[in-house]
Coordinates of C-alpha atoms in Angstrom, one line a residue:
M1 CA -25.2 -103.6 -12.4
T2 CA -28.2 -101.3 -12.4
T3 CA -31.3 -102.5 -14.2
T4 CA -32.5 -100.1 -16.9
G5 CA -35.8 -98.5 -16.0
A6 CA -35.7 -99.4 -12.3
P7 CA -36.7 -96.5 -9.9
R8 CA -33.9 -94.9 -7.8
P9 CA -34.2 -94.9 -4.1
T10 CA -35.7 -91.7 -2.5
R11 CA -33.8 -89.9 0.3
T12 CA -35.8 -88.9 3.3
G13 CA -35.2 -86.4 6.1
W14 CA -33.3 -83.0 6.2
G15 CA -31.7 -82.2 2.9
G16 CA -33.3 -85.1 1.2
S17 CA -34.4 -83.1 -1.8
P18 CA -31.8 -80.3 -2.3
V19 CA -33.2 -77.3 -4.3
S20 CA -31.0 -74.8 -6.2
V21 CA -31.8 -71.3 -5.0
G22 CA -28.7 -69.5 -6.5
S23 CA -30.4 -66.8 -8.6
H24 CA -33.6 -66.6 -6.5
L25 CA -32.0 -65.7 -3.1
Q26 CA -32.9 -62.2 -1.8
R27 CA -31.7 -60.6 1.3
I28 CA -34.2 -59.2 3.7
R29 CA -33.6 -55.5 4.2
A30 CA -34.9 -53.5 7.1
V31 CA -37.5 -51.0 6.1
Q32 CA -36.5 -47.6 7.4
E33 CA -39.3 -45.1 7.9
H34 CA -38.3 -41.6 6.7
V35 CA -38.5 -39.1 9.6
P36 CA -38.0 -35.5 8.6
R37 CA -35.1 -33.8 10.4
F38 CA -36.0 -30.8 12.5
E39 CA -34.7 -27.6 11.0
P40 CA -34.7 -24.5 13.3
P41 CA -36.4 -21.5 11.8
Q42 CA -34.0 -19.1 10.1
V43 CA -34.0 -15.5 11.1
L44 CA -33.4 -13.6 7.9
A45 CA -31.2 -10.5 8.2
P46 CA -32.5 -7.3 6.5
T47 CA -31.2 -6.9 3.0
S48 CA -28.3 -4.5 2.6
P49 CA -27.9 -2.9 -0.9
V50 CA -24.4 -1.8 0.0
G51 CA -23.5 -5.2 1.5
D52 CA -24.8 -6.8 -1.7
L53 CA -22.5 -4.6 -3.8
F54 CA -19.5 -5.5 -1.7
G55 CA -20.5 -9.2 -1.8
F56 CA -20.2 -9.3 -5.6
R57 CA -16.9 -10.6 -7.0
G58 CA -14.9 -10.1 -10.2
K59 CA -16.8 -9.1 -13.3
A60 CA -20.2 -9.1 -11.5
Q61 CA -19.0 -6.4 -9.1
K62 CA -17.3 -4.4 -11.9
A63 CA -20.5 -4.4 -13.9
A64 CA -22.6 -3.3 -10.9
V65 CA -20.2 -0.4 -10.1
A66 CA -20.2 0.7 -13.7
D67 CA -24.0 0.7 -13.8
L68 CA -24.3 2.7 -10.6
L69 CA -21.7 5.3 -11.7
R70 CA -23.5 5.6 -15.1
R71 CA -26.8 6.2 -13.5
G72 CA -25.3 8.9 -11.2
L73 CA -26.8 10.4 -8.1
E74 CA -30.4 11.4 -8.5
G75 CA -32.9 13.2 -6.3
L76 CA -32.8 15.6 -3.3
P77 CA -31.8 15.6 -0.6
G78 CA -28.4 14.5 -2.0
K79 CA -26.4 11.5 -0.7
T80 CA -24.0 12.3 2.1
A81 CA -20.7 10.4 2.7
L82 CA -18.8 10.9 6.0
V83 CA -15.2 9.8 5.8
G84 CA -13.2 9.6 9.0
S85 CA -10.8 7.6 11.2
L86 CA -10.0 6.7 14.8
F87 CA -6.3 7.1 13.9
G88 CA -4.4 10.0 12.6
G89 CA -2.5 9.9 9.3
A90 CA -4.6 7.2 7.8
G91 CA -5.5 9.1 4.6
V92 CA -9.0 10.5 5.4
S93 CA -8.6 13.7 3.4
T94 CA -7.1 11.8 0.5
L95 CA -9.9 9.3 0.3
A96 CA -12.6 12.0 0.7
A97 CA -11.1 13.9 -2.3
L98 CA -10.9 10.6 -4.3
V99 CA -14.6 9.8 -3.7
W100 CA -15.5 13.4 -4.7
S101 CA -13.3 13.3 -7.7
T102 CA -14.8 10.0 -8.9
W103 CA -18.2 11.7 -9.1
S104 CA -17.0 15.1 -10.2
G105 CA -15.2 13.5 -13.1
R106 CA -18.6 12.2 -14.3
G107 CA -20.2 15.6 -14.2
I108 CA -21.9 15.3 -10.8
D109 CA -21.8 18.6 -8.8
G110 CA -21.4 18.4 -5.1
V111 CA -20.1 19.9 -1.9
L112 CA -16.9 19.0 0.0
V113 CA -17.0 19.9 3.7
D114 CA -13.7 20.0 5.5
T115 CA -14.0 20.1 9.3
T116 CA -10.3 19.8 10.1
T117 CA -8.3 22.5 8.3
Q118 CA -6.1 23.1 11.2
F119 CA -4.2 20.1 9.8
V120 CA -1.9 20.9 6.9
P121 CA -2.1 19.5 4.3
G122 CA -5.8 19.0 4.7
L123 CA -8.7 18.5 2.3
P124 CA -8.2 21.9 0.5
N125 CA -4.6 20.9 -0.3
R126 CA -5.7 17.6 -1.7
V127 CA -8.3 19.0 -4.2
S128 CA -7.0 19.6 -7.8
P129 CA -7.3 23.2 -9.0
A130 CA -8.4 21.7 -12.3
G131 CA -11.6 20.7 -10.6
L132 CA -12.1 23.7 -8.3
A133 CA -11.6 27.4 -9.0
G134 CA -13.2 30.8 -8.1
A135 CA -14.6 32.1 -4.8
P136 CA -18.4 31.8 -4.4
T137 CA -20.2 33.4 -1.4
W138 CA -22.5 32.1 1.2
A139 CA -25.4 33.0 -1.1
D140 CA -25.1 29.4 -2.3
F141 CA -26.5 28.5 1.1
E142 CA -29.7 29.4 2.9
T143 CA -29.6 32.7 4.8
T144 CA -30.6 31.1 8.1
C145 CA -27.7 28.7 7.8
R146 CA -25.3 31.5 7.0
A147 CA -26.3 33.4 10.1
R148 CA -25.6 30.5 12.3
V149 CA -22.2 29.3 10.9
G150 CA -20.9 32.1 8.8
A151 CA -18.1 32.9 11.4
D152 CA -17.0 29.3 11.5
F153 CA -17.0 28.3 7.8
T154 CA -16.3 29.8 4.4
T155 CA -16.6 28.6 0.9
V156 CA -13.3 28.9 -0.9
R157 CA -13.6 27.3 -4.3
A158 CA -16.1 26.2 -6.9
R159 CA -15.9 24.1 -10.1
R160 CA -15.9 26.3 -13.2
E161 CA -18.5 24.4 -15.2
G162 CA -20.8 23.6 -12.4
R163 CA -21.8 24.4 -8.8
S164 CA -19.4 22.3 -6.9
V165 CA -18.0 24.0 -3.8
L166 CA -15.5 23.3 -1.1
V167 CA -16.5 24.4 2.4
Q168 CA -13.9 24.6 5.1
S169 CA -13.5 26.0 8.6
A170 CA -12.5 29.6 8.9
G171 CA -8.8 29.1 9.2
P172 CA -5.9 27.1 10.8
S173 CA -6.1 29.1 14.0
A174 CA -9.9 28.6 14.4
A175 CA -11.3 26.2 16.9
I176 CA -12.6 22.9 15.7
P177 CA -16.2 23.5 14.5
D178 CA -19.0 22.1 16.7
P179 CA -20.6 19.0 15.2
S180 CA -24.0 20.7 15.3
L181 CA -22.7 23.5 13.1
V182 CA -21.2 20.9 10.7
G183 CA -24.6 19.2 10.6
S184 CA -26.3 22.5 9.6
V185 CA -23.9 23.0 6.7
V186 CA -24.3 19.4 5.5
S187 CA -28.1 19.6 5.8
V188 CA -28.3 22.8 3.7
A189 CA -25.8 21.4 1.2
A190 CA -27.7 18.2 0.8
S191 CA -30.9 20.1 0.1
A192 CA -29.4 21.6 -3.0
W193 CA -26.6 19.4 -4.2
P194 CA -26.8 15.7 -5.2
M195 CA -23.5 14.8 -3.4
V196 CA -22.0 15.9 -0.1
V197 CA -18.6 14.4 1.0
V198 CA -17.5 15.3 4.6
D199 CA -13.9 15.0 5.8
G200 CA -14.5 14.1 9.5
G201 CA -10.8 13.8 10.3
A202 CA -9.5 11.8 13.2
L203 CA -10.3 13.8 16.3
G204 CA -11.4 11.2 18.8
Q205 CA -14.4 8.9 19.2
A206 CA -16.6 11.4 21.2
R207 CA -16.4 14.2 18.5
F208 CA -16.7 11.7 15.7
E209 CA -19.9 10.2 17.2
G210 CA -21.2 13.8 17.5
L211 CA -20.8 14.1 13.7
L212 CA -22.6 10.8 13.2
T213 CA -25.5 12.0 15.3
T214 CA -25.9 15.4 13.6
I215 CA -25.1 14.4 10.0
V216 CA -26.7 10.9 9.8
P217 CA -24.7 10.0 6.7
N218 CA -26.0 7.7 4.0
L219 CA -22.6 6.2 3.8
L220 CA -20.0 6.0 6.6
V221 CA -16.4 5.2 5.6
L222 CA -13.9 4.6 8.5
V223 CA -10.3 4.5 7.4
C224 CA -7.5 2.8 9.1
R225 CA -4.1 1.5 8.2
S226 CA -3.6 -2.1 7.1
D227 CA -2.8 -3.1 10.6
V228 CA -4.7 -5.9 12.4
D229 CA -5.0 -4.0 15.7
E230 CA -6.4 -0.9 13.9
I231 CA -8.9 -3.0 11.9
R232 CA -10.1 -4.7 15.1
S233 CA -10.3 -1.4 17.0
T234 CA -12.3 0.1 14.2
T235 CA -14.6 -2.9 14.0
G236 CA -15.2 -2.8 17.8
Y237 CA -16.1 0.8 17.7
L238 CA -18.6 0.4 14.9
R239 CA -20.1 -2.6 16.7
Q240 CA -20.7 -0.3 19.7
V241 CA -22.1 2.5 17.5
H242 CA -24.5 0.0 15.8
Q243 CA -25.7 -1.5 19.1
R244 CA -26.4 1.9 20.5
G245 CA -28.5 2.7 17.5
V246 CA -26.4 5.7 16.4
V247 CA -25.9 4.3 12.8
D248 CA -27.1 1.1 11.2
C249 CA -23.6 0.0 10.3
Q250 CA -24.8 -3.2 8.6
Q251 CA -26.6 -1.0 6.0
R252 CA -24.3 2.1 5.9
A253 CA -20.8 1.5 7.2
V254 CA -17.6 0.5 5.3
I255 CA -14.1 -0.1 6.7
A256 CA -11.2 0.8 4.3
A257 CA -7.8 -0.5 5.4
V258 CA -5.0 1.6 3.6
G259 CA -1.6 0.0 2.9
C260 CA 0.9 -0.9 0.3
R261 CA 0.8 -4.6 1.4
H262 CA -2.0 -6.6 2.8
S263 CA -1.2 -9.8 4.7
A264 CA -3.3 -12.9 5.3
R265 CA -3.9 -11.7 8.9
T266 CA -5.2 -8.4 7.5
A267 CA -7.6 -10.3 5.2
Q268 CA -8.8 -12.3 8.2
A269 CA -9.3 -9.2 10.3
L270 CA -11.4 -7.6 7.5
A271 CA -13.4 -10.8 7.0
A272 CA -14.2 -10.9 10.7
A273 CA -15.9 -7.5 10.4
A274 CA -18.5 -8.9 8.0
D275 CA -21.1 -9.3 10.7
V276 CA -20.7 -5.6 11.8
V277 CA -20.4 -3.6 8.6
A278 CA -21.7 -3.6 5.0
G279 CA -18.2 -4.0 3.6
A280 CA -14.6 -4.2 4.7
I281 CA -11.9 -3.8 2.0
P282 CA -8.2 -3.3 1.5
L283 CA -7.3 0.0 -0.2
R284 CA -4.1 1.1 -1.9
F285 CA -3.6 4.7 -2.9
D286 CA -1.9 5.7 -6.2
R287 CA 1.8 5.9 -5.4
R288 CA 1.9 9.5 -6.6
L289 CA -0.3 10.5 -3.6
V290 CA 2.3 9.4 -1.1
D291 CA 3.6 13.0 -1.6
R292 CA 1.1 15.0 0.5
G293 CA 1.7 18.0 -1.7
V294 CA 0.2 16.2 -4.7
Q295 CA -3.4 17.2 -5.4
V296 CA -6.0 14.6 -6.2
S297 CA -7.5 14.4 -9.6
A298 CA -9.6 11.9 -11.5
S299 CA -6.4 10.2 -12.8
H300 CA -5.7 9.0 -9.2
T301 CA -9.0 7.1 -8.8
S302 CA -9.0 3.3 -8.9
S303 CA -11.4 0.4 -9.0
T304 CA -11.6 0.5 -5.2
T305 CA -12.4 4.2 -4.9
E306 CA -15.0 3.7 -7.7
L307 CA -16.5 0.9 -5.6
L308 CA -16.8 3.3 -2.6
A309 CA -18.3 6.0 -4.8
A310 CA -20.8 3.5 -6.1
A311 CA -21.6 2.5 -2.6
M312 CA -22.6 6.1 -2.0
A313 CA -25.2 5.8 -4.7
Q314 CA -26.3 2.4 -3.4
A315 CA -26.6 3.5 0.2
P316 CA -30.2 3.8 1.5
R317 CA -31.8 7.2 1.9
N318 CA -32.5 8.4 5.4
T319 CA -35.8 7.6 7.0
T320 CA -38.3 10.2 8.2
K321 CA -37.1 9.7 11.8
E322 CA -33.4 10.1 10.7
Q323 CA -34.2 13.3 8.7
H324 CA -35.9 14.7 11.8
N325 CA -32.8 14.0 13.9
E326 CA -30.8 16.0 11.5

């Protein structure tokens, strides 16, 4: 029996006086010093107005296109678009007529230059007579230019309400015009008209590069079929042209792949061209244009052809050096 009030024995040694530490125990954490991670300096690519336009998606792109088409083409010299291809039968003349029709339908006067009329049907066969009529003379061009190229080119039609003209080589039997002569016509046309669209055809890389050098277009559109090999070949050619300094393709060039169907491989090939050109897009013509006897009118234009026309307005103007090269 324990006597009430007697002191209890005191334990000595390890654990003699246990202490509760349940809610007071804290783990020791290692203090990590923050060391900023090295970030390599970024090399910013020059801004590309045309690239920005093609980079928009959905409603944003639609609104940007509508705004550019509403504002129109202002100032002289006018904007020049060269449409061509490395492959025959890709629809160059059709697309050139569609780009012109998009602007013409909005009251913008311009000049269509056809350099390949030995092919039938060519650009003159693709232009709707509702948009072109009459027979103007070379008085629309400077006398000096007429003296140089009058034997190789002729104006054949003009829009009734305005001053739009179609210029073509002298006839199916005529030799292919020299690129320097084409450059003279385009230079004179751009000095008086806000829009010049050139059908460069598909006559080989050497001649096409000659057109690039003499025209120095604000916008270059290379057309190919919706075929992976053709897209890659077109991309490779434009990469070489860009590296040689002939045309700044990242600012001015667009690839348009024409076809009724576009596969995943086609999309990948177009995406792979993004580091070379300002834009690479699939393009589908109006079904009515499959018949090459059908003439292009504003009713055949689409959101894609409107995008290309807007790109013409967005394309940078030539520098003093480029104008001198012309």
